[in-house]
Amino acid sequence: MDARSVVWLEDVRATDVPEVGGKNASSGEMIHALASEGIRVPDGFATTAAAFRNFLSWNQLGPRLSKVASDYQEGTLNLRSTGAAMRSMVLDGKIPPDLEEGIRAKYRELAARAGRHDPAVAVRSSATAEDLPDASFAGQQETFLNVRGEQQLLDACLRCFASLFTDRAITYRELMNFGESGVALSVGVQLMVRSDIGASGVMFSLDTETGFPRAAVISANWGLGETVVQGTVNPDKYGVFKPLLASPTLSPVIEKTKGTKLQKLVYRTGDDGGTVMVDNTESEQQAFVLQDQDIVQLARWAVRIENHYGCPMDMEWAKDGESGELFIVQARPETVQARKSSTLLVTHHLTGQGRLLVEGAAIGDSISSGPACVIRQASDIDRFIDGAVLVTEQTDPDWVPVMKRARAIITDRGGATSHAAIVSRELGITAVVGTSSATSVIEDGQSVTVSCADGDTGHVYDGILASTTEEVDLGSLPPTRTDVMLTIASPSAAFKWWRLPAQGIGLARMEFVINDMVRIHPMAAAFPGRITSVEERRAVAELAKGYNDPAEYFVETLARGLAKLAAPFFPAPVIVRLSDFKTNEYAHLIGGSAFEQAEANPMIGFRGASRYYHPKYRAGFDLECAAIKRLREHCGFKNAMVMVPFCRTVDEADRVLAVMAENGLVRGENGLQIYMMCEIPSNVILAEQFAARFDGFSIGSNDLTQLVLGVDRDSAQLAALFDERNEAVMAMIRDVIRKAHASGIRIGICGQGPSNYPEFAEFLVAEGIDSISLNPDSFLRTLPRIAAAEAISVQAITPGS
């Protein structure tokens, strides 16, 4: 590339970072290489690093800036004074005539290309050391939107030059060991996408908290994208499973979380340009910003961009409100998860208990404690105490000097892809963002514990709570013949465990997804008019806003929650157990009291299979089946199997299978396998008959122990009698394993027994069980026990041993 002052982005390549900075090099690369794949990037041009250096030379700024930087390094000048002095020098400078004419000429030609007089443009700073694989420099320099006319463009370019010396940029360069003399600034000028009347946001080609590489994560708000980037709103969040995007008929959207989206940034009225923040309407706040087709389109672009660059990417996108077209306006390498080891698993566990204060989006997966320092305004930033937990409304780029001194960060506003979240990750600081009320709930000086160890949702507790940290090299785990699987209930925590060498999900508990995500009783979703409580009717209507009816909300939300459970180990099997609430648990769901009757003993009452074909629940079960069908056929997770719990009789099995078939879930059709929980003595006694109707069994050792021994598993008084190692229980398990194999079907077990008792794991392995499903927190300690048990079993049957 030559040393011209101004160049078209279409003539720029990814290798031109030294000349036009990371943002502009990336935009040019995408225009050149990805336009043919349908990825739209706004047209524009850029000033070069040579132009910036000529600007400094023309105004004789080099020695003066170096002197101020030296004074700062020697400690004779503080950060605020240093930045102010440097910016003042640049703003007092004049753009050299040849550079000014180059900018004017390119802007006129851009207007001609667009067919518009004085088109609105975005003017972005692009530093020559930014967007590198080990340093994002996100938000360190300024961006100016809706700039119109040649003089306003020149003024914006000068302000971009000055933004190389913002306090946050100086601090960040110091943090990343970039010298002041080694960084220049390019200015990118691109046609504005009319997202002011559309939408925009941020997208990552991996899960930003866990590093799960097969998901794309999108944040979205109405209007211009700065509200999402800077974290001034709590945006919508969408997740997409990338491997299934190749099929044009599938829509693998695995998460849709509605943000509060209180405000948006739009064009200022009049010909002077600029932007202004306005309130979103109530309907905008209640609606999803993006529909599934746009979510999927953006995710497909994320895959193409990631494949082109060969690394995970952090992108900004915009949707034009006039044309409805989507655009990628920036793309840079993701810098945090890319640096982490793929075989080292570090887990944090909160062992203490405390009062929950607030919760929000979890940034990272660690736990930190300390005194809270509540700072509501940037003017009070100097009173921050090193090592405190920073609590503020939002953490914009000007707060970076304080953020790096904080033990943890809590904000009222911002999403998981906001600038505040990005910088917190990069600094390795525990953060919970978008709590809505932290600054009003948490008191200055109050001791708090910030925990991000439970998945997507971060929690802030009162007091200093105890915690533990475990570090395991996954490469050192022994292989096993037995399939070691996971038992997972919470979709929000599913991605946390993707690095574990599990052979799939042996038990995905549907009722936990209903309780945590859907929250509405299935029958209340099917018949909202039957809900007797006015308050619960309102709650159902609130949850179902944006959907045609509560039933559609139930099916889509349940399907997405199950999809997130099915994604981490795809295409390994995921066994989804149909809802297994007891009547008292169903009654606690929203609207549940209108459909449930009190039972003397819910544990052996109206639960499991007996509900699915019964008129009192059949319509609710239809919704469960619709969610499974959507999961498999619409989202594409054909690795999902179905498991029927608490099936008392063979006749009951036939009735449930018939109802499932009526709902389009036919065993053997489209590869569907249907399992049965083996947890009732009748399941063992008549195992051959049940095996003729199902593809596999999973032993529910808790219920089986309860019913074999006649011990209420919830009774503290009888706890000493409840033991899976009891001879009668083990005889039942031994018998059903033998019968299942003789019938040609697989059999596994889910429960804590193998984790709690090494001898129980040895017994299961010796009996030839096919799979053992474990809770994630016990997987690492139990897998070596299973491997050891297999070695003992082999030794026992080896001749001469």
XYZ file of C-alpha atoms in Angstrom, residues 10-488:
479
model
C -12.241 -1.343 -1.104
C -8.485 -0.945 -1.754
C -7.545 -1.894 1.811
C -6.684 -5.397 3.027
C -6.307 -7.089 6.420
C -2.531 -6.756 6.152
C -2.782 -2.945 6.088
C -3.229 -2.493 9.863
C 0.016 -0.452 10.117
C -1.421 2.011 7.581
C -5.134 2.222 8.384
C -5.578 0.546 11.783
C -7.545 -2.531 12.732
C -11.103 -1.287 12.122
C -10.446 0.084 8.655
C -8.246 -2.827 7.582
C -10.976 -5.231 8.615
C -13.723 -3.279 6.837
C -11.681 -3.179 3.638
C -10.901 -6.866 3.871
C -14.590 -7.720 4.216
C -15.619 -5.479 1.312
C -12.966 -7.135 -0.863
C -13.314 -10.765 0.204
C -16.802 -11.291 1.594
C -19.120 -9.136 -0.516
C -19.408 -12.041 -2.948
C -20.800 -14.151 -0.076
C -23.585 -11.661 0.521
C -22.076 -9.838 3.507
C -22.879 -6.138 3.273
C -20.355 -3.577 4.572
C -21.004 0.177 4.174
C -18.922 1.913 1.496
C -16.319 4.439 2.594
C -12.720 5.616 2.774
C -9.945 6.097 5.321
C -7.109 8.460 6.113
C -3.771 6.705 6.589
C -1.240 6.551 9.395
C 1.070 8.522 7.139
C -1.569 11.275 7.012
C -1.687 11.366 10.818
C 2.086 11.598 11.088
C 2.083 14.353 8.476
C -0.544 16.150 10.561
C 1.719 15.945 13.627
C 4.717 17.153 11.596
C 2.773 19.993 9.913
C 1.748 21.285 13.338
C 5.109 20.470 14.986
C 3.317 18.392 17.625
C 5.682 15.428 17.900
C 8.217 16.844 20.398
C 5.506 18.571 22.461
C 3.418 15.385 22.786
C 6.517 13.358 23.671
C 7.418 15.816 26.420
C 3.968 15.532 28.026
C 4.056 11.726 27.733
C 7.488 11.685 29.356
C 6.270 13.859 32.232
C 3.413 11.412 32.779
C 5.729 8.407 32.761
C 8.008 10.117 35.287
C 5.041 10.878 37.542
C 5.288 14.674 37.389
C 1.931 14.908 35.559
C -1.254 12.997 36.401
C -3.358 11.130 33.857
C -6.148 13.692 33.622
C -3.742 16.589 33.019
C -1.732 14.537 30.529
C -4.744 13.615 28.418
C -6.183 17.113 28.509
C -2.886 18.673 27.412
C -2.386 16.237 24.548
C -5.926 16.565 23.228
C -5.751 20.348 23.413
C -2.592 20.383 21.319
C -4.205 18.220 18.626
C -7.477 20.163 18.555
C -5.571 23.415 18.169
C -3.802 21.995 15.135
C -4.750 22.449 11.470
C -5.350 19.706 8.948
C -2.715 20.079 6.183
C -4.156 21.395 2.867
C -3.390 18.234 0.866
C -5.067 16.016 3.473
C -8.051 18.358 3.704
C -8.529 18.296 -0.059
C -8.168 14.501 -0.126
C -10.903 14.114 2.490
C -13.200 16.563 0.697
C -12.691 14.840 -2.673
C -13.370 11.372 -1.347
C -16.509 12.580 0.470
C -17.851 14.144 -2.728
C -17.238 10.931 -4.665
C -18.841 8.890 -1.879
C -21.897 11.146 -2.154
C -21.992 10.536 -5.899
C -21.757 6.781 -5.390
C -24.626 6.904 -2.887
C -26.682 9.274 -5.027
C -27.171 11.660 -2.104
C -26.050 15.208 -1.368
C -24.003 15.521 1.836
C -24.767 11.947 2.969
C -24.641 11.095 6.639
C -21.458 9.248 7.520
C -19.969 7.512 10.534
C -16.504 8.780 11.382
C -14.499 6.219 13.371
C -11.044 6.278 14.891
C -8.873 3.309 13.972
C -5.575 3.034 15.845
C -2.736 1.127 14.189
C -2.199 -1.086 17.276
C -5.840 -1.995 17.839
C -7.904 -5.097 17.086
C -4.892 -7.360 17.376
C -5.282 -11.000 18.516
C -4.064 -10.142 22.006
C -5.504 -6.626 22.446
C -8.907 -5.363 21.334
C -8.586 -1.651 22.158
C -12.392 -1.672 21.958
C -13.871 1.787 22.465
C -10.593 3.460 23.324
C -10.942 6.126 20.624
C -13.978 8.127 19.512
C -16.706 7.522 16.969
C -18.948 10.286 15.576
C -22.263 9.378 13.962
C -24.583 11.194 11.549
C -21.865 13.561 10.377
C -23.069 15.651 7.399
C -21.212 18.022 5.109
C -17.542 18.583 4.364
C -16.776 20.970 7.225
C -18.434 18.774 9.840
C -16.491 15.832 8.449
C -13.194 17.697 8.774
C -14.052 18.701 12.342
C -14.892 15.065 13.178
C -11.573 13.906 11.702
C -9.688 16.345 13.914
C -11.592 15.138 16.982
C -10.738 11.555 16.023
C -7.044 12.490 15.917
C -7.384 13.987 19.388
C -9.139 10.865 20.706
C -5.886 8.944 20.407
C -5.050 10.728 23.646
C -8.171 10.165 25.731
C -7.420 9.151 29.313
C -8.773 5.672 28.630
C -6.638 5.235 25.490
C -3.471 6.323 27.288
C -4.248 3.949 30.159
C -5.015 1.059 27.839
C -1.810 1.464 25.852
C 0.104 1.517 29.117
C -1.742 -1.599 30.302
C -0.986 -3.478 27.060
C 2.642 -2.228 26.907
C 2.235 -0.181 23.730
C 4.499 2.869 23.662
C 3.006 6.249 22.704
C 5.363 6.648 19.759
C 4.394 3.297 18.259
C 0.732 4.098 17.659
C -0.781 6.238 14.914
C -4.393 6.920 14.031
C -6.411 6.373 10.876
C -9.897 7.824 10.418
C -12.543 5.677 8.756
C -15.486 7.352 7.010
C -18.428 5.135 6.048
C -21.954 5.750 4.849
C -24.406 5.590 7.736
C -26.807 2.685 7.851
C -30.246 4.025 8.827
C -30.226 2.012 12.025
C -31.484 5.120 13.811
C -34.912 4.029 12.561
C -33.898 0.364 12.610
C -31.695 -1.547 15.023
C -28.086 -2.415 15.764
C -25.793 -4.160 18.174
C -22.829 -6.430 18.771
C -22.142 -10.051 17.797
C -19.493 -12.578 18.820
C -18.742 -15.818 16.983
C -18.311 -17.681 20.276
C -19.906 -17.636 23.715
C -18.132 -14.778 25.425
C -18.347 -16.157 28.966
C -17.402 -19.811 28.513
C -15.479 -19.768 25.249
C -17.894 -22.339 23.762
C -16.832 -22.050 20.121
C -19.962 -23.387 18.409
C -22.346 -20.606 19.428
C -22.807 -17.079 18.117
C -24.037 -14.478 20.619
C -25.903 -11.343 19.484
C -26.954 -8.249 21.465
C -29.516 -5.842 20.020
C -31.279 -2.535 20.668
C -33.369 -0.173 18.614
C -31.520 2.761 17.064
C -27.792 3.348 16.654
C -25.374 0.827 18.105
C -23.515 2.984 20.610
C -26.080 2.179 23.322
C -25.115 -1.489 23.136
C -21.380 -0.900 22.702
C -21.171 1.542 25.592
C -23.583 -0.390 27.808
C -26.130 2.368 28.361
C -29.028 -0.099 27.903
C -29.813 -3.693 28.796
C -30.211 -5.111 25.263
C -31.887 -8.208 23.900
C -29.608 -11.252 23.827
C -29.800 -14.011 21.220
C -27.824 -17.232 20.877
C -27.425 -19.415 17.776
C -25.877 -22.878 17.399
C -23.480 -22.526 14.475
C -23.052 -26.137 13.240
C -26.737 -26.344 12.240
C -26.691 -23.104 10.230
C -25.511 -24.927 7.130
C -29.031 -26.239 6.559
C -31.259 -23.575 4.959
C -34.380 -25.178 6.468
C -33.272 -25.010 10.122
C -33.443 -22.151 12.613
C -31.070 -23.143 15.445
C -31.831 -20.151 17.704
C -31.102 -21.452 21.199
C -31.613 -18.280 23.226
C -33.858 -15.207 23.034
C -33.752 -13.040 26.134
C -35.682 -9.777 26.066
C -33.791 -6.766 27.465
C -35.399 -3.746 29.085
C -34.109 -1.464 26.275
C -35.215 1.763 27.942
C -33.521 4.156 25.488
C -32.115 4.390 21.986
C -29.754 6.704 20.116
C -31.178 8.409 16.999
C -30.320 11.189 14.568
C -30.744 14.700 15.873
C -33.357 16.562 13.821
C -32.164 19.280 11.463
C -29.360 19.586 8.941
C -26.521 19.920 11.465
C -26.292 16.192 12.091
C -25.372 14.607 15.396
C -27.309 12.251 17.636
C -29.640 12.377 20.608
C -30.828 9.823 23.182
C -34.583 9.249 23.387
C -36.830 6.855 25.318
C -38.011 3.701 23.612
C -41.773 3.333 23.459
C -43.435 0.718 25.633
C -44.099 -1.433 22.569
C -40.400 -1.235 21.594
C -39.368 -2.248 25.098
C -41.736 -5.240 25.063
C -40.889 -6.467 21.547
C -37.877 -8.458 20.432
C -35.607 -6.280 18.301
C -34.810 -9.088 15.848
C -36.926 -11.869 14.427
C -35.501 -15.338 13.913
C -34.692 -14.850 10.227
C -32.463 -11.855 11.003
C -30.844 -13.631 13.950
C -30.001 -16.608 11.756
C -28.742 -14.379 8.922
C -26.369 -12.523 11.237
C -25.109 -15.796 12.704
C -24.435 -17.173 9.217
C -22.397 -14.055 8.499
C -20.513 -14.534 11.761
C -19.524 -18.034 10.636
C -18.309 -16.782 7.247
C -16.336 -13.933 8.791
C -14.804 -16.236 11.398
C -13.842 -18.778 8.737
C -12.290 -16.067 6.595
C -10.151 -14.644 9.414
C -9.424 -18.014 10.973
C -10.216 -16.917 14.525
C -13.205 -16.015 16.738
C -14.539 -12.552 15.907
C -16.169 -9.588 17.655
C -18.494 -7.742 15.237
C -20.837 -4.775 15.182
C -23.932 -4.942 12.982
C -26.745 -2.620 11.944
C -30.169 -3.029 10.364
C -31.381 -0.302 8.029
C -34.883 0.800 9.023
C -35.680 1.937 5.473
C -34.547 -1.053 3.429
C -34.630 -3.743 6.138
C -31.117 -4.786 5.082
C -28.477 -5.979 7.536
C -24.891 -4.693 7.512
C -21.643 -5.513 9.298
C -20.053 -2.212 10.277
C -17.016 -3.508 12.193
C -15.188 -6.776 12.828
C -12.179 -7.485 15.005
C -10.580 -10.585 16.558
C -11.981 -11.710 19.896
C -9.145 -11.361 22.393
C -10.153 -12.950 25.712
C -11.317 -16.528 25.164
C -8.805 -16.926 22.333
C -5.982 -16.738 24.897
C -7.385 -19.471 27.155
C -6.313 -23.103 27.164
C -8.761 -25.575 25.640
C -7.705 -28.391 28.001
C -7.402 -26.577 31.329
C -10.696 -26.356 33.206
C -10.885 -23.971 36.151
C -14.091 -24.120 38.170
C -15.204 -21.930 41.057
C -17.726 -22.971 43.693
C -19.489 -20.790 46.239
C -19.531 -22.727 49.516
C -20.918 -20.008 51.795
C -24.485 -18.703 51.857
C -25.743 -15.133 51.997
C -28.672 -12.884 51.189
C -29.081 -12.250 47.450
C -28.866 -8.530 46.710
C -29.075 -8.278 42.901
C -28.453 -10.370 39.816
C -27.592 -9.664 36.194
C -25.506 -10.948 33.279
C -22.427 -12.850 34.453
C -19.105 -11.758 32.974
C -16.526 -14.517 33.362
C -16.938 -17.461 35.722
C -15.060 -16.425 38.854
C -16.002 -15.263 42.362
C -14.741 -12.099 44.083
C -15.514 -10.353 47.373
C -14.803 -6.981 48.917
C -16.227 -3.681 50.112
C -18.560 -1.934 47.672
C -17.628 1.483 46.353
C -20.779 3.032 44.901
C -19.966 5.741 42.349
C -22.845 7.122 40.327
C -21.062 9.882 38.388
C -17.741 10.041 36.573
C -16.950 13.274 38.434
C -16.654 11.210 41.648
C -14.293 8.658 40.160
C -11.319 9.891 42.193
C -12.806 8.582 45.416
C -12.571 4.964 44.272
C -10.576 2.781 46.660
C -8.141 0.250 45.185
C -9.349 -3.328 45.612
C -12.977 -2.357 46.184
C -15.988 -3.652 44.249
C -16.991 -0.904 41.825
C -20.758 -0.328 41.744
C -22.000 2.143 39.144
C -24.803 2.755 36.684
C -22.645 1.902 33.683
C -18.956 1.411 33.070
C -18.096 3.295 29.890
C -14.565 3.527 28.428
C -13.668 6.562 30.555
C -13.773 4.292 33.596
C -10.990 1.944 32.433
C -8.351 3.500 34.753
C -10.621 2.654 37.709
C -11.819 -0.697 36.363
C -8.313 -2.142 36.352
C -8.011 -1.301 40.064
C -11.329 -2.946 41.010
C -11.740 -6.381 42.567
C -15.105 -6.772 40.854
C -17.582 -4.631 38.928
C -21.372 -4.333 39.208
C -23.474 -2.121 36.923
C -27.126 -1.157 36.650
C -27.079 -1.148 32.842
C -25.346 -2.973 30.017
C -25.440 -6.414 28.431
C -23.030 -9.298 28.018
C -21.579 -7.771 24.820
C -21.341 -4.178 26.045
C -18.035 -2.351 26.170
C -18.026 -2.633 29.951
C -18.354 -6.402 29.701
C -15.640 -6.650 27.042
C -13.112 -4.692 29.081
C -13.972 -6.569 32.292
C -13.278 -9.839 30.515
C -10.057 -8.550 29.053
C -8.867 -7.371 32.456
C -9.897 -10.671 34.025
C -12.237 -8.984 36.497
C -15.416 -10.590 37.844
C -18.404 -8.504 36.759
C -22.190 -8.603 36.893
C -23.800 -6.133 34.483
C -27.361 -5.032 33.832
C -28.652 -5.558 37.385
C -31.067 -2.588 37.007
C -30.838 -1.633 40.699
C -27.350 -2.245 42.126
C -26.622 1.413 42.864
C -29.831 1.723 44.876
C -29.713 -1.660 46.630
C -26.024 -1.861 47.572
C -24.702 0.587 50.136
C -21.322 2.264 49.937
C -18.840 0.289 52.027
C -21.085 -2.783 52.279
C -19.216 -6.100 52.035
C -20.420 -8.106 49.029
C -19.594 -11.291 47.145
C -19.862 -11.249 43.353
C -20.380 -14.735 41.886
C -20.349 -15.609 38.183
C -19.871 -19.339 38.805
C -23.426 -20.453 38.001
C -23.716 -19.820 34.263
C -25.213 -16.865 32.386
C -26.669 -15.208 35.477
C -24.350 -13.504 37.935
C -25.342 -13.052 41.585
C -24.315 -10.472 44.178
C -24.644 -11.537 47.810
C -24.444 -9.666 51.094
C -21.231 -10.347 52.993
C -17.910 -12.062 52.306
C -18.761 -15.658 51.402
C -16.409 -18.641 51.267
C -15.582 -20.210 47.908
C -13.260 -22.810 46.391
C -11.380 -23.079 43.099
C -10.524 -26.295 41.261
C -8.093 -26.558 38.348
C -7.944 -29.709 36.212
C -5.957 -30.589 33.103
C -8.599 -32.384 31.029
C -5.868 -33.980 28.935
C -4.854 -36.064 31.951
C -8.276 -37.700 32.446
C -8.301 -41.437 31.683
C -10.484 -42.904 28.915
C -13.403 -45.159 29.848
C -15.329 -47.913 28.082
C -18.481 -46.902 29.909
C -20.128 -43.795 28.433
C -19.782 -41.135 31.113
C -22.490 -38.533 30.548
C -23.804 -35.442 32.319
C -26.995 -34.661 34.174
C -27.900 -31.024 33.501
